[in-house]
Tab-separated table of C-alpha atoms and ligand atoms in Angstrom:
chain	number	residue	atom	x	y	z
A	92	MET	CA	73.228	16.846	84.061
A	93	GLN	CA	73.343	17.699	87.771
A	94	ASP	CA	70.160	19.262	89.414
A	95	ASN	CA	71.032	19.227	93.131
A	96	SER	CA	70.535	21.943	96.003
A	97	LYS	CA	74.386	22.414	95.947
A	98	THR	CA	74.234	24.026	92.594
A	99	ASN	CA	70.817	25.564	93.464
A	100	SER	CA	72.492	27.761	96.164
A	101	ALA	CA	75.209	28.620	93.647
A	102	GLN	CA	72.552	30.012	91.323
A	103	SER	CA	70.720	31.724	94.158
A	104	LYS	CA	73.818	33.639	94.805
A	105	THR	CA	73.967	35.018	91.156
A	106	TRP	CA	70.835	36.990	91.550
A	107	SER	CA	68.716	35.939	94.522
A	108	GLY	CA	68.886	38.844	96.463
A	109	ARG	CA	66.311	40.521	94.235
A	110	PHE	CA	63.760	37.585	94.631
A	111	ASN	CA	61.481	36.347	97.222
A	112	GLU	CA	61.080	32.662	96.109
A	113	PRO	CA	63.257	30.222	94.075
A	114	VAL	CA	62.722	29.624	90.368
A	115	ALA	CA	59.993	26.981	89.718
A	116	GLU	CA	61.456	23.827	88.587
A	117	LEU	CA	59.436	23.773	85.152
A	118	VAL	CA	60.648	27.414	84.570
A	119	LYS	CA	64.169	26.553	85.169
A	120	ARG	CA	63.884	23.827	82.623
A	121	TYR	CA	62.124	26.024	80.206
A	122	THR	CA	64.706	28.922	80.477
A	123	ALA	CA	68.114	26.982	80.765
A	124	SER	CA	70.055	26.580	77.656
A	125	VAL	CA	72.905	24.752	78.994
A	126	SER	CA	71.895	21.449	77.316
A	127	PHE	CA	72.849	22.938	74.020
A	128	ASP	CA	74.889	25.842	74.581
A	129	GLN	CA	77.696	23.936	76.458
A	130	ARG	CA	78.790	23.508	73.052
A	131	LEU	CA	80.212	27.108	73.055
A	132	ALA	CA	82.442	26.353	76.199
A	133	GLU	CA	85.714	26.482	74.236
A	134	PHE	CA	84.788	29.937	72.889
A	135	ASP	CA	83.256	31.109	76.137
A	136	ILE	CA	86.709	30.535	77.820
A	137	GLN	CA	88.623	31.924	75.115
A	138	GLY	CA	86.721	35.225	75.324
A	139	SER	CA	86.899	35.260	79.104
A	140	ILE	CA	90.730	34.875	78.855
A	141	ALA	CA	90.959	37.737	76.585
A	142	HIS	CA	88.547	39.870	78.682
A	143	SER	CA	90.387	39.179	81.836
A	144	ARG	CA	93.863	40.065	80.214
A	145	MET	CA	92.146	43.311	79.394
A	146	LEU	CA	90.850	44.014	82.731
A	147	GLY	CA	94.476	43.201	84.095
A	148	ALA	CA	96.148	45.571	81.413
A	149	GLN	CA	93.805	48.438	82.239
A	150	GLY	CA	94.401	47.915	86.021
A	151	ILE	CA	90.828	47.203	86.670
A	152	ILE	CA	91.741	43.845	88.375
A	153	SER	CA	95.232	42.729	89.621
A	154	LYS	CA	97.638	40.679	87.636
A	155	GLU	CA	97.486	38.152	90.125
A	156	ASP	CA	93.764	37.771	89.463
A	157	VAL	CA	94.434	37.657	85.911
A	158	LEU	CA	96.882	34.847	86.402
A	159	ALA	CA	94.411	32.711	88.530
A	160	ILE	CA	91.805	33.227	86.242
A	161	GLU	CA	93.667	32.140	83.230
A	162	THR	CA	95.047	29.026	85.039
A	163	GLY	CA	91.628	28.350	86.352
A	164	LEU	CA	89.788	28.651	83.046
A	165	GLU	CA	92.553	26.276	81.287
A	166	GLU	CA	91.748	23.725	83.827
A	167	ILE	CA	88.224	23.876	83.153
A	168	LEU	CA	88.918	23.737	79.445
A	169	GLN	CA	90.565	20.510	80.181
A	170	GLU	CA	87.672	19.412	82.065
A	171	VAL	CA	85.218	20.093	79.353
A	172	ARG	CA	87.407	18.487	76.656
A	173	ASN	CA	87.746	15.320	78.894
A	174	GLY	CA	84.062	15.187	79.323
A	175	GLU	CA	84.508	15.556	82.918
A	176	PHE	CA	82.924	18.949	83.738
A	177	GLU	CA	79.809	18.600	85.500
A	178	TRP	CA	77.108	20.648	83.619
A	179	SER	CA	74.180	21.862	85.975
A	180	LEU	CA	70.766	22.957	84.920
A	181	ASP	CA	70.527	25.066	88.084
A	182	LEU	CA	73.213	27.218	86.528
A	183	GLU	CA	71.163	27.862	83.533
A	184	ASP	CA	73.739	28.195	80.714
A	185	VAL	CA	77.387	27.883	79.620
A	186	HIS	CA	78.399	31.003	81.018
A	187	LEU	CA	77.188	30.840	84.323
A	188	ASN	CA	78.205	27.108	84.734
A	189	ILE	CA	81.902	27.904	83.776
A	190	GLU	CA	82.069	31.190	85.954
A	191	MET	CA	80.823	29.258	88.959
A	192	ARG	CA	83.336	26.297	88.439
A	193	LEU	CA	85.989	28.964	88.356
A	194	THR	CA	85.069	30.559	91.489
A	195	SER	CA	84.988	27.214	93.282
A	196	LYS	CA	88.395	26.590	92.113
A	197	ILE	CA	89.949	30.078	92.729
A	198	GLY	CA	87.815	31.778	95.035
A	199	ASP	CA	87.412	35.781	94.814
A	200	ALA	CA	89.402	36.149	91.614
A	201	GLY	CA	86.728	34.066	89.842
A	202	LYS	CA	84.101	36.530	90.942
A	203	ARG	CA	85.975	39.500	89.516
A	204	LEU	CA	85.915	37.936	85.754
A	205	HIS	CA	82.479	39.328	84.991
A	206	THR	CA	83.644	42.853	85.741
A	207	GLY	CA	82.386	45.341	82.875
A	208	ARG	CA	80.752	42.523	81.199
A	209	SER	CA	77.230	40.996	80.786
A	210	ARG	CA	76.173	37.744	79.458
A	211	ASN	CA	74.476	39.690	76.663
A	212	ASP	CA	77.782	40.771	75.405
A	213	GLN	CA	79.416	37.607	76.393
A	214	VAL	CA	76.892	35.344	74.455
A	215	ALA	CA	76.894	37.355	71.324
A	216	THR	CA	80.930	36.892	71.524
A	217	ASP	CA	80.786	33.334	71.891
A	218	ILE	CA	78.356	32.996	69.116
A	219	ARG	CA	80.379	35.052	66.809
A	220	LEU	CA	83.559	33.026	67.657
A	221	TRP	CA	81.975	29.848	67.234
A	222	LEU	CA	80.319	30.953	63.802
A	223	ARG	CA	83.759	32.218	62.318
A	224	ALA	CA	85.374	28.848	63.077
A	225	THR	CA	82.234	26.886	61.479
A	226	VAL	CA	82.436	29.112	58.393
A	227	ASP	CA	86.072	28.529	57.998
A	228	SER	CA	85.493	24.762	57.933
A	229	ILE	CA	82.350	25.009	55.613
A	230	ILE	CA	84.434	26.960	53.103
A	231	ASP	CA	87.151	24.264	53.171
A	232	LYS	CA	84.547	21.578	52.763
A	233	ILE	CA	83.088	23.554	49.738
A	234	ARG	CA	86.512	23.585	48.011
A	235	ALA	CA	86.959	19.819	48.629
A	236	LEU	CA	83.276	19.205	46.924
A	237	GLN	CA	84.247	21.651	44.213
A	238	THR	CA	87.503	19.723	43.516
A	239	SER	CA	85.475	16.384	43.379
A	240	ILE	CA	82.933	18.111	40.865
A	241	VAL	CA	86.047	19.309	38.724
A	242	ASP	CA	87.662	15.876	38.823
A	243	LEU	CA	84.451	14.326	37.615
A	244	ALA	CA	83.910	17.033	35.055
A	245	GLU	CA	87.549	16.428	33.842
A	246	GLU	CA	86.846	12.689	33.106
A	247	HIS	CA	83.728	13.533	31.240
A	248	TYR	CA	84.749	16.798	29.461
A	249	ASP	CA	83.442	15.375	26.140
A	250	THR	CA	80.466	12.871	27.407
A	251	ALA	CA	77.702	13.848	25.485
A	252	MET	CA	74.419	13.986	27.329
A	253	PRO	CA	71.028	15.681	26.530
A	254	GLY	CA	70.584	19.092	28.173
A	255	PHE	CA	67.218	19.646	29.275
A	256	THR	CA	64.747	22.535	29.574
A	257	HIS	CA	61.252	21.759	31.201
A	258	LEU	CA	62.948	18.131	31.641
A	259	GLN	CA	62.609	17.697	27.928
A	260	VAL	CA	65.459	17.108	25.986
A	261	ALA	CA	66.539	20.614	24.484
A	262	GLN	CA	70.086	20.568	23.209
A	263	PRO	CA	73.303	18.415	23.593
A	264	VAL	CA	75.754	19.192	26.205
A	265	THR	CA	78.825	17.559	27.758
A	266	PHE	CA	78.285	15.901	31.345
A	267	GLY	CA	81.363	17.928	32.233
A	268	HIS	CA	79.911	21.122	31.272
A	269	HIS	CA	76.788	20.265	33.113
A	270	LEU	CA	78.689	19.431	36.288
A	271	LEU	CA	80.653	22.604	36.010
A	272	ALA	CA	77.350	24.583	36.391
A	273	TYR	CA	77.497	23.194	39.990
A	274	PHE	CA	81.019	24.312	40.585
A	275	GLU	CA	79.876	28.034	39.802
A	276	MET	CA	76.844	27.561	42.269
A	277	LEU	CA	79.127	26.445	44.912
A	278	GLN	CA	81.914	29.235	43.972
A	279	ARG	CA	79.126	31.897	44.997
A	280	ASP	CA	78.115	30.029	47.938
A	281	ALA	CA	81.767	30.060	49.235
A	282	ALA	CA	81.673	33.609	48.450
A	283	ARG	CA	78.603	34.498	50.409
A	284	PHE	CA	79.894	32.454	53.395
A	285	ALA	CA	83.395	34.474	53.055
A	286	ASP	CA	81.467	37.727	52.840
A	287	ALA	CA	79.082	36.846	55.897
A	288	ARG	CA	82.387	36.081	57.860
A	289	LYS	CA	83.376	39.951	57.585
A	290	ARG	CA	80.299	40.853	59.440
A	291	ILE	CA	80.578	38.158	61.925
A	292	ASN	CA	83.965	38.826	62.760
A	293	ARG	CA	83.242	41.896	65.050
A	294	LEU	CA	83.595	42.028	68.676
A	295	PRO	CA	80.505	42.824	70.862
A	296	LEU	CA	82.244	42.511	74.112
A	297	GLY	CA	82.314	45.790	75.927
A	298	ALA	CA	78.658	46.489	75.104
A	299	ALA	CA	77.933	44.791	78.522
A	300	ALA	CA	74.382	44.526	79.141
A	301	LEU	CA	73.422	47.166	76.563
A	302	ALA	CA	74.662	50.578	77.361
A	303	GLY	CA	78.565	49.926	77.710
A	304	THR	CA	80.371	49.921	81.102
A	305	SER	CA	81.817	52.685	83.190
A	306	TYR	CA	85.085	50.850	83.785
A	307	PRO	CA	88.150	52.095	81.419
A	308	ILE	CA	87.960	48.995	79.021
A	309	ASN	CA	89.974	48.570	76.109
A	310	ARG	CA	87.831	46.914	73.483
A	311	GLU	CA	90.278	47.049	70.582
A	312	MET	CA	92.751	45.194	72.677
A	313	VAL	CA	90.143	42.314	73.203
A	314	ALA	CA	89.227	42.312	69.557
A	315	LYS	CA	92.749	42.048	68.516
A	316	GLU	CA	93.426	39.072	71.042
A	317	LEU	CA	90.410	37.236	69.631
A	318	GLY	CA	91.140	37.796	66.081
A	319	PHE	CA	88.164	39.947	65.343
A	320	ASP	CA	88.537	42.554	62.535
A	321	GLY	CA	87.225	45.347	64.631
A	322	VAL	CA	84.692	46.044	67.409
A	323	CYS	CA	80.794	46.307	66.960
A	324	GLU	CA	80.379	50.002	67.012
A	325	ASN	CA	77.045	50.450	68.856
A	326	SER	CA	76.436	48.625	72.086
A	327	LEU	CA	72.703	48.387	71.868
A	328	ASP	CA	73.281	46.786	68.378
A	329	ALA	CA	76.214	44.647	69.566
A	330	VAL	CA	74.110	42.625	72.038
A	331	SER	CA	70.830	42.620	70.213
A	332	ASP	CA	71.292	41.954	66.695
A	333	ARG	CA	71.672	38.363	65.182
A	334	ASP	CA	71.621	39.435	61.541
A	335	PHE	CA	75.050	37.673	61.120
A	336	ALA	CA	73.588	34.400	62.074
A	337	ILE	CA	70.464	35.087	59.950
A	338	GLU	CA	72.833	35.865	56.901
A	339	PHE	CA	74.781	32.507	57.489
A	340	THR	CA	71.722	30.569	57.643
A	341	ALA	CA	70.567	32.181	54.437
A	342	ALA	CA	73.724	31.399	52.747
A	343	ALA	CA	73.372	27.676	54.131
A	344	ALA	CA	69.922	27.496	53.067
A	345	LEU	CA	70.977	28.608	49.206
A	346	MET	CA	73.710	26.236	49.466
A	347	MET	CA	71.493	23.354	50.353
A	348	THR	CA	69.154	24.418	47.614
A	349	HIS	CA	71.985	23.966	45.135
A	350	LEU	CA	72.779	20.705	46.588
A	351	SER	CA	69.204	19.649	46.520
A	352	ARG	CA	68.717	20.270	42.756
A	353	LEU	CA	71.912	18.303	42.122
A	354	SER	CA	70.468	15.619	44.305
A	355	GLU	CA	67.397	15.631	42.346
A	356	GLU	CA	69.285	15.236	39.203
A	357	LEU	CA	71.289	12.348	40.726
A	358	ILE	CA	67.820	10.719	41.647
A	359	LEU	CA	66.765	10.980	38.290
A	360	TRP	CA	69.919	9.943	36.358
A	361	SER	CA	70.208	6.931	38.481
A	362	SER	CA	66.634	5.738	38.069
A	363	PRO	CA	66.462	2.926	35.497
A	364	ARG	CA	64.278	5.199	33.400
A	365	PHE	CA	67.390	7.390	32.739
A	366	GLY	CA	70.227	4.889	33.535
A	367	PHE	CA	72.832	7.553	33.197
A	368	ILE	CA	74.964	6.897	36.288
A	369	ASP	CA	75.394	4.383	39.173
A	370	ILE	CA	75.757	5.599	42.617
A	371	ALA	CA	78.122	3.372	44.761
A	372	ASP	CA	76.321	0.814	47.149
A	373	ARG	CA	77.595	2.707	50.132
A	374	PHE	CA	75.254	5.633	49.579
A	375	CYS	CA	72.205	3.556	48.841
A	376	THR	CA	69.801	1.312	50.660
A	377	GLY	CA	67.228	-1.460	49.610
A	378	SER	CA	63.785	-2.113	50.105
A	379	SER	CA	62.526	-4.456	53.018
A	380	ILE	CA	59.893	-5.764	50.583
A	381	MET	CA	60.976	-5.278	46.955
A	382	PRO	CA	64.263	-7.298	46.145
A	383	GLN	CA	65.117	-5.374	43.217
A	384	LYS	CA	65.363	-1.990	44.686
A	385	LYS	CA	68.374	0.205	45.074
A	386	ASN	CA	67.347	3.465	46.601
A	387	PRO	CA	69.475	6.641	46.388
A	388	ASP	CA	68.867	7.475	50.013
A	389	VAL	CA	71.716	10.082	50.354
A	390	PRO	CA	70.724	12.511	47.680
A	391	GLU	CA	66.966	12.145	48.861
A	392	LEU	CA	68.093	13.109	52.366
A	393	VAL	CA	69.996	15.958	51.059
A	394	ARG	CA	66.860	17.006	49.152
A	395	GLY	CA	64.783	16.569	52.447
A	396	LYS	CA	67.553	18.248	54.776
A	397	THR	CA	67.147	21.261	52.476
A	398	GLY	CA	63.734	21.921	53.911
A	399	ARG	CA	65.160	21.583	57.503
A	400	VAL	CA	67.779	24.354	56.828
A	401	ASN	CA	65.058	26.424	55.013
A	402	GLY	CA	63.124	26.321	58.216
A	403	HIS	CA	65.900	27.284	60.252
A	404	LEU	CA	66.353	30.543	58.370
A	405	VAL	CA	62.465	31.208	58.832
A	406	ALA	CA	62.822	30.441	62.442
A	407	LEU	CA	65.619	32.882	62.961
A	408	LEU	CA	64.077	35.618	60.750
A	409	THR	CA	61.159	35.160	62.932
A	410	LEU	CA	62.853	35.207	66.069
A	411	MET	CA	64.329	38.459	65.294
A	412	LYS	CA	61.109	40.247	63.942
A	413	SER	CA	59.722	42.819	66.174
A	414	GLN	CA	62.262	42.412	68.978
A	415	PRO	CA	62.794	45.769	70.571
A	416	LEU	CA	66.106	46.846	71.522
A	417	ALA	CA	68.314	45.682	73.072
A	418	TYR	CA	68.879	42.161	74.401
A	419	ASN	CA	65.829	40.070	74.907
A	420	LYS	CA	65.793	36.344	75.896
A	421	ASP	CA	63.928	35.486	72.489
A	422	ASN	CA	67.687	35.382	71.188
A	423	GLN	CA	68.668	32.315	73.342
A	424	GLU	CA	66.610	30.590	70.590
A	425	ASP	CA	69.110	31.250	68.027
A	426	LYS	CA	71.551	28.587	68.886
A	427	GLU	CA	69.544	25.380	68.089
A	428	PRO	CA	68.581	26.325	64.613
A	429	LEU	CA	72.285	27.729	64.053
A	430	PHE	CA	74.057	24.466	65.615
A	431	ASP	CA	71.839	22.221	63.539
A	432	THR	CA	72.246	24.363	60.276
A	433	ALA	CA	76.009	24.057	60.784
A	434	ASP	CA	75.764	20.329	61.600
A	435	THR	CA	73.584	19.360	58.642
A	436	LEU	CA	75.683	21.383	56.380
A	437	LEU	CA	79.138	20.102	57.358
A	438	MET	CA	77.860	16.488	57.011
A	439	THR	CA	76.129	16.996	53.845
A	440	LEU	CA	79.376	18.581	52.156
A	441	GLU	CA	81.474	15.974	53.192
A	442	ILE	CA	79.300	13.084	52.229
A	443	TYR	CA	78.640	14.711	48.934
A	444	ALA	CA	82.308	14.997	47.871
A	445	ASP	CA	82.608	11.233	48.659
A	446	MET	CA	79.347	10.294	46.855
A	447	LEU	CA	80.830	12.073	43.700
A	448	HIS	CA	83.767	10.158	43.691
A	449	GLY	CA	81.803	6.882	43.716
A	450	ILE	CA	79.564	7.778	40.542
A	451	LYS	CA	79.739	5.589	37.691
A	452	VAL	CA	78.656	7.064	34.428
A	453	ASP	CA	77.012	5.054	31.342
A	454	LYS	CA	78.053	6.969	28.433
A	455	GLU	CA	76.190	4.941	25.981
A	456	ALA	CA	72.938	5.597	27.797
A	457	MET	CA	73.699	9.219	27.980
A	458	ARG	CA	74.652	9.327	24.230
A	459	VAL	CA	71.457	7.455	23.205
A	460	ALA	CA	69.327	9.797	25.100
A	461	ALA	CA	70.893	12.701	23.523
A	462	THR	CA	70.123	11.421	20.092
A	463	GLU	CA	66.368	11.231	21.002
A	464	GLY	CA	64.172	14.248	21.142
A	465	PHE	CA	65.545	16.146	18.254
A	466	ALA	CA	68.308	17.623	20.427
A	467	THR	CA	70.277	18.953	17.258
A	468	ALA	CA	67.126	20.837	15.727
A	469	THR	CA	68.704	24.358	16.782
A	470	ASP	CA	71.795	23.391	15.077
A	471	LEU	CA	69.825	22.846	11.715
A	472	ALA	CA	68.117	26.151	12.253
A	473	ASP	CA	71.562	27.909	12.886
A	474	TYR	CA	73.060	25.949	9.588
A	475	LEU	CA	70.131	27.409	7.576
A	476	VAL	CA	70.992	30.864	9.170
A	477	ASN	CA	74.591	30.546	7.913
A	478	LYS	CA	73.300	29.853	4.429
A	479	GLY	CA	71.533	33.020	4.422
A	480	MET	CA	67.919	32.383	5.865
A	481	PRO	CA	66.664	34.720	8.696
A	482	PHE	CA	66.338	33.082	11.785
A	483	ARG	CA	62.571	33.039	12.346
A	484	ASP	CA	62.155	31.502	8.812
A	485	ALA	CA	64.790	28.795	9.629
A	486	HIS	CA	62.848	28.102	12.866
A	487	GLU	CA	59.692	27.331	10.877
A	488	VAL	CA	61.628	25.312	8.502
A	489	VAL	CA	63.124	22.949	11.080
A	490	ALA	CA	60.090	22.608	12.930
A	491	ARG	CA	58.281	20.985	9.825
A	492	ALA	CA	61.488	19.035	9.416
A	493	VAL	CA	61.091	17.820	13.071
A	494	ARG	CA	57.439	16.938	12.502
A	495	GLN	CA	58.247	14.779	9.632
A	496	ALA	CA	61.171	12.970	11.388
A	497	ALA	CA	58.716	12.255	14.576
A	498	LEU	CA	56.010	11.031	12.038
A	499	GLN	CA	58.591	8.597	10.566
A	500	GLY	CA	59.860	7.834	14.200
A	501	CYS	CA	63.396	8.908	13.556
A	502	ASP	CA	65.969	11.461	14.413
A	503	LEU	CA	66.683	14.546	11.981
A	504	ALA	CA	70.056	12.989	11.389
A	505	GLU	CA	68.499	9.798	9.988
A	506	LEU	CA	66.342	11.819	7.392
A	507	ARG	CA	67.789	11.366	3.981
A	508	LEU	CA	69.444	14.134	2.242
A	509	GLU	CA	66.502	14.465	-0.385
A	510	GLU	CA	64.022	14.344	2.416
A	511	LEU	CA	65.815	17.187	4.143
A	512	GLN	CA	65.986	19.365	0.949
A	513	GLU	CA	62.171	19.286	0.506
A	514	PHE	CA	62.212	21.477	3.611
A	515	SER	CA	64.739	23.927	2.095
A	516	PRO	CA	66.849	24.038	-0.935
A	517	HIS	CA	69.849	25.501	1.334
A	518	ILE	CA	70.287	22.120	2.791
A	519	SER	CA	73.229	20.152	1.130
A	520	GLU	CA	75.488	17.307	2.341
A	521	ASP	CA	77.392	19.170	4.764
A	522	VAL	CA	74.202	19.339	6.980
A	523	TYR	CA	75.011	15.982	8.664
A	524	SER	CA	78.201	17.604	10.296
A	525	VAL	CA	75.868	19.783	12.493
A	526	LEU	CA	73.223	17.048	13.010
A	527	THR	CA	75.572	14.865	14.817
A	528	LEU	CA	76.159	15.363	18.688
A	529	GLU	CA	79.911	15.716	18.045
A	530	GLY	CA	79.121	18.500	15.443
A	531	SER	CA	76.436	20.118	17.668
A	532	LEU	CA	78.667	20.126	20.953
A	533	ALA	CA	81.843	21.519	18.820
A	534	SER	CA	79.886	24.383	17.578
A	535	ARG	CA	79.194	26.131	20.865
A	536	ASN	CA	82.985	27.200	20.997
A	537	HIS	CA	82.952	30.263	23.216
A	538	ILE	CA	83.642	31.098	26.616
A	539	GLY	CA	80.959	29.618	28.872
A	540	GLY	CA	79.928	26.957	25.819
A	541	THR	CA	79.649	23.333	26.006
A	542	ALA	CA	82.310	22.660	23.326
A	543	PRO	CA	84.554	19.904	24.818
A	544	ASN	CA	87.547	22.283	24.321
A	545	GLN	CA	85.844	24.971	26.023
A	546	VAL	CA	84.959	22.698	28.989
A	547	LYS	CA	88.605	21.758	28.964
A	548	ALA	CA	89.651	25.268	29.442
A	549	ALA	CA	86.946	25.837	32.026
A	550	ILE	CA	88.020	23.077	34.035
A	551	GLN	CA	91.672	24.560	34.044
A	552	ARG	CA	90.218	28.081	34.968
A	553	ALA	CA	88.250	26.194	37.743
A	554	ARG	CA	91.319	24.532	39.198
A	555	GLN	CA	93.220	28.001	39.133
A	556	ARG	CA	90.406	29.503	41.025
A	557	LEU	CA	90.219	26.981	43.678
A	558	GLU	CA	94.033	27.474	44.141
A	559	ALA	CA	93.700	31.300	44.157
A	560	ASP	CA	91.124	31.186	47.109
B	293	LIG	N1	71.768	31.963	77.702
B	293	LIG	C1	71.546	33.396	77.280
B	293	LIG	C2	71.623	33.426	75.714
B	293	LIG	O1	71.676	32.471	75.224
B	293	LIG	C3	72.806	34.289	77.524
B	293	LIG	C4	72.374	35.691	77.805
B	293	LIG	C5	71.225	35.813	78.998
B	293	LIG	N2	71.258	37.095	79.400
B	293	LIG	C6	70.306	37.546	80.105
B	293	LIG	N3	69.900	38.854	80.338
B	293	LIG	N4	69.545	36.751	80.486
B	293	LIG	O2	71.126	34.687	75.165
């Protein structure tokens, strides 16, 4: 980054008439945002081109100026893309850097670009354009992850595993069914991003510093040109609120929270105590001291990075809290949390989709675990209800049978018929069909249930829903 007197004089031209002394060096570094907001360059240029075309169409600047501005900005865009653009700290932010460069290229026409505009509505526009593009790639990546979830679920639509409550074996479920729970969470996450996009996609430009502008501007034209759904209705609101960024970060925090739950499960399932799955080596690391270790680093980091994104949400909420209308420099602090949220999310989604494809499932280990912990106890109670016993009584009968099996150190299905009949005369030979994993799974045969044929149908619907979006 350049920090020399040449650009210093450029900055002083921006507002120096009002000041008696130059900005202190430390203050310059403290207030500058160019080190991070240069990332908005592409969108800043897009916004400026649309603004200048509108100024031209409205007769506020000449057609020649519009042409010079557009050509100059296109060249600057190439310089930025090629990494040739010289960013200067003295020029504070992305907006002034680009504007000064334009003026150095095309002279007075460059100085006319900022007519009827302020950096306040300019920056709000840039962020919205950037965030809209970011949301679109996030939604694409959520879809890709959902596809890997459905692929894995399809392979395991009838693989029995223990379902847990309180991390204790509760009832058998299929692995496919368990995975589809995450499909649903991600489906809502994608919908949240799509919904936030509607509020992101409004044009602030035209609000100028806060009160609008006295030039005969055409905001609808700019909105259309930039692909916005419409304009922000109130100029004060347009430049000052960042609720759209907060909403985005809230949706991101929630999505990371979902992925951190899945990560926690992958960590548990891959630990030798469970031994349900094996995560491909490329997502794990070893220990520098314990040769036997294979650590699930990626899911652990997803869990950890969730804290980081949650932190960004709190940072943005706190940033906004108590700010009086309209624009305040506080808002410059919105960018780093926002950028980091997007980067973290995009990388997490990408890595996750690949990691799921590399998971190997030990069906036998899952099966054995599902037969431990009396997972079919509820099935026995339901069986007794079907034979006419009230549910509460059946619950009590089964509790006693479980106690007996626990004493004998066996599963319910391993108790002999005569032993079971001691708990209730309603029990006959057909009881074993409900005490098996297959019987238990097959009986939960309704939409949203874990019966393998229901899971198959749910997978089909999930694929259709992905296609429909
Ligand atoms: N860099 C500033 C930001 O990110 C741009 C707007 C500056 N406006 C101002 N009045 N100082 O918010």
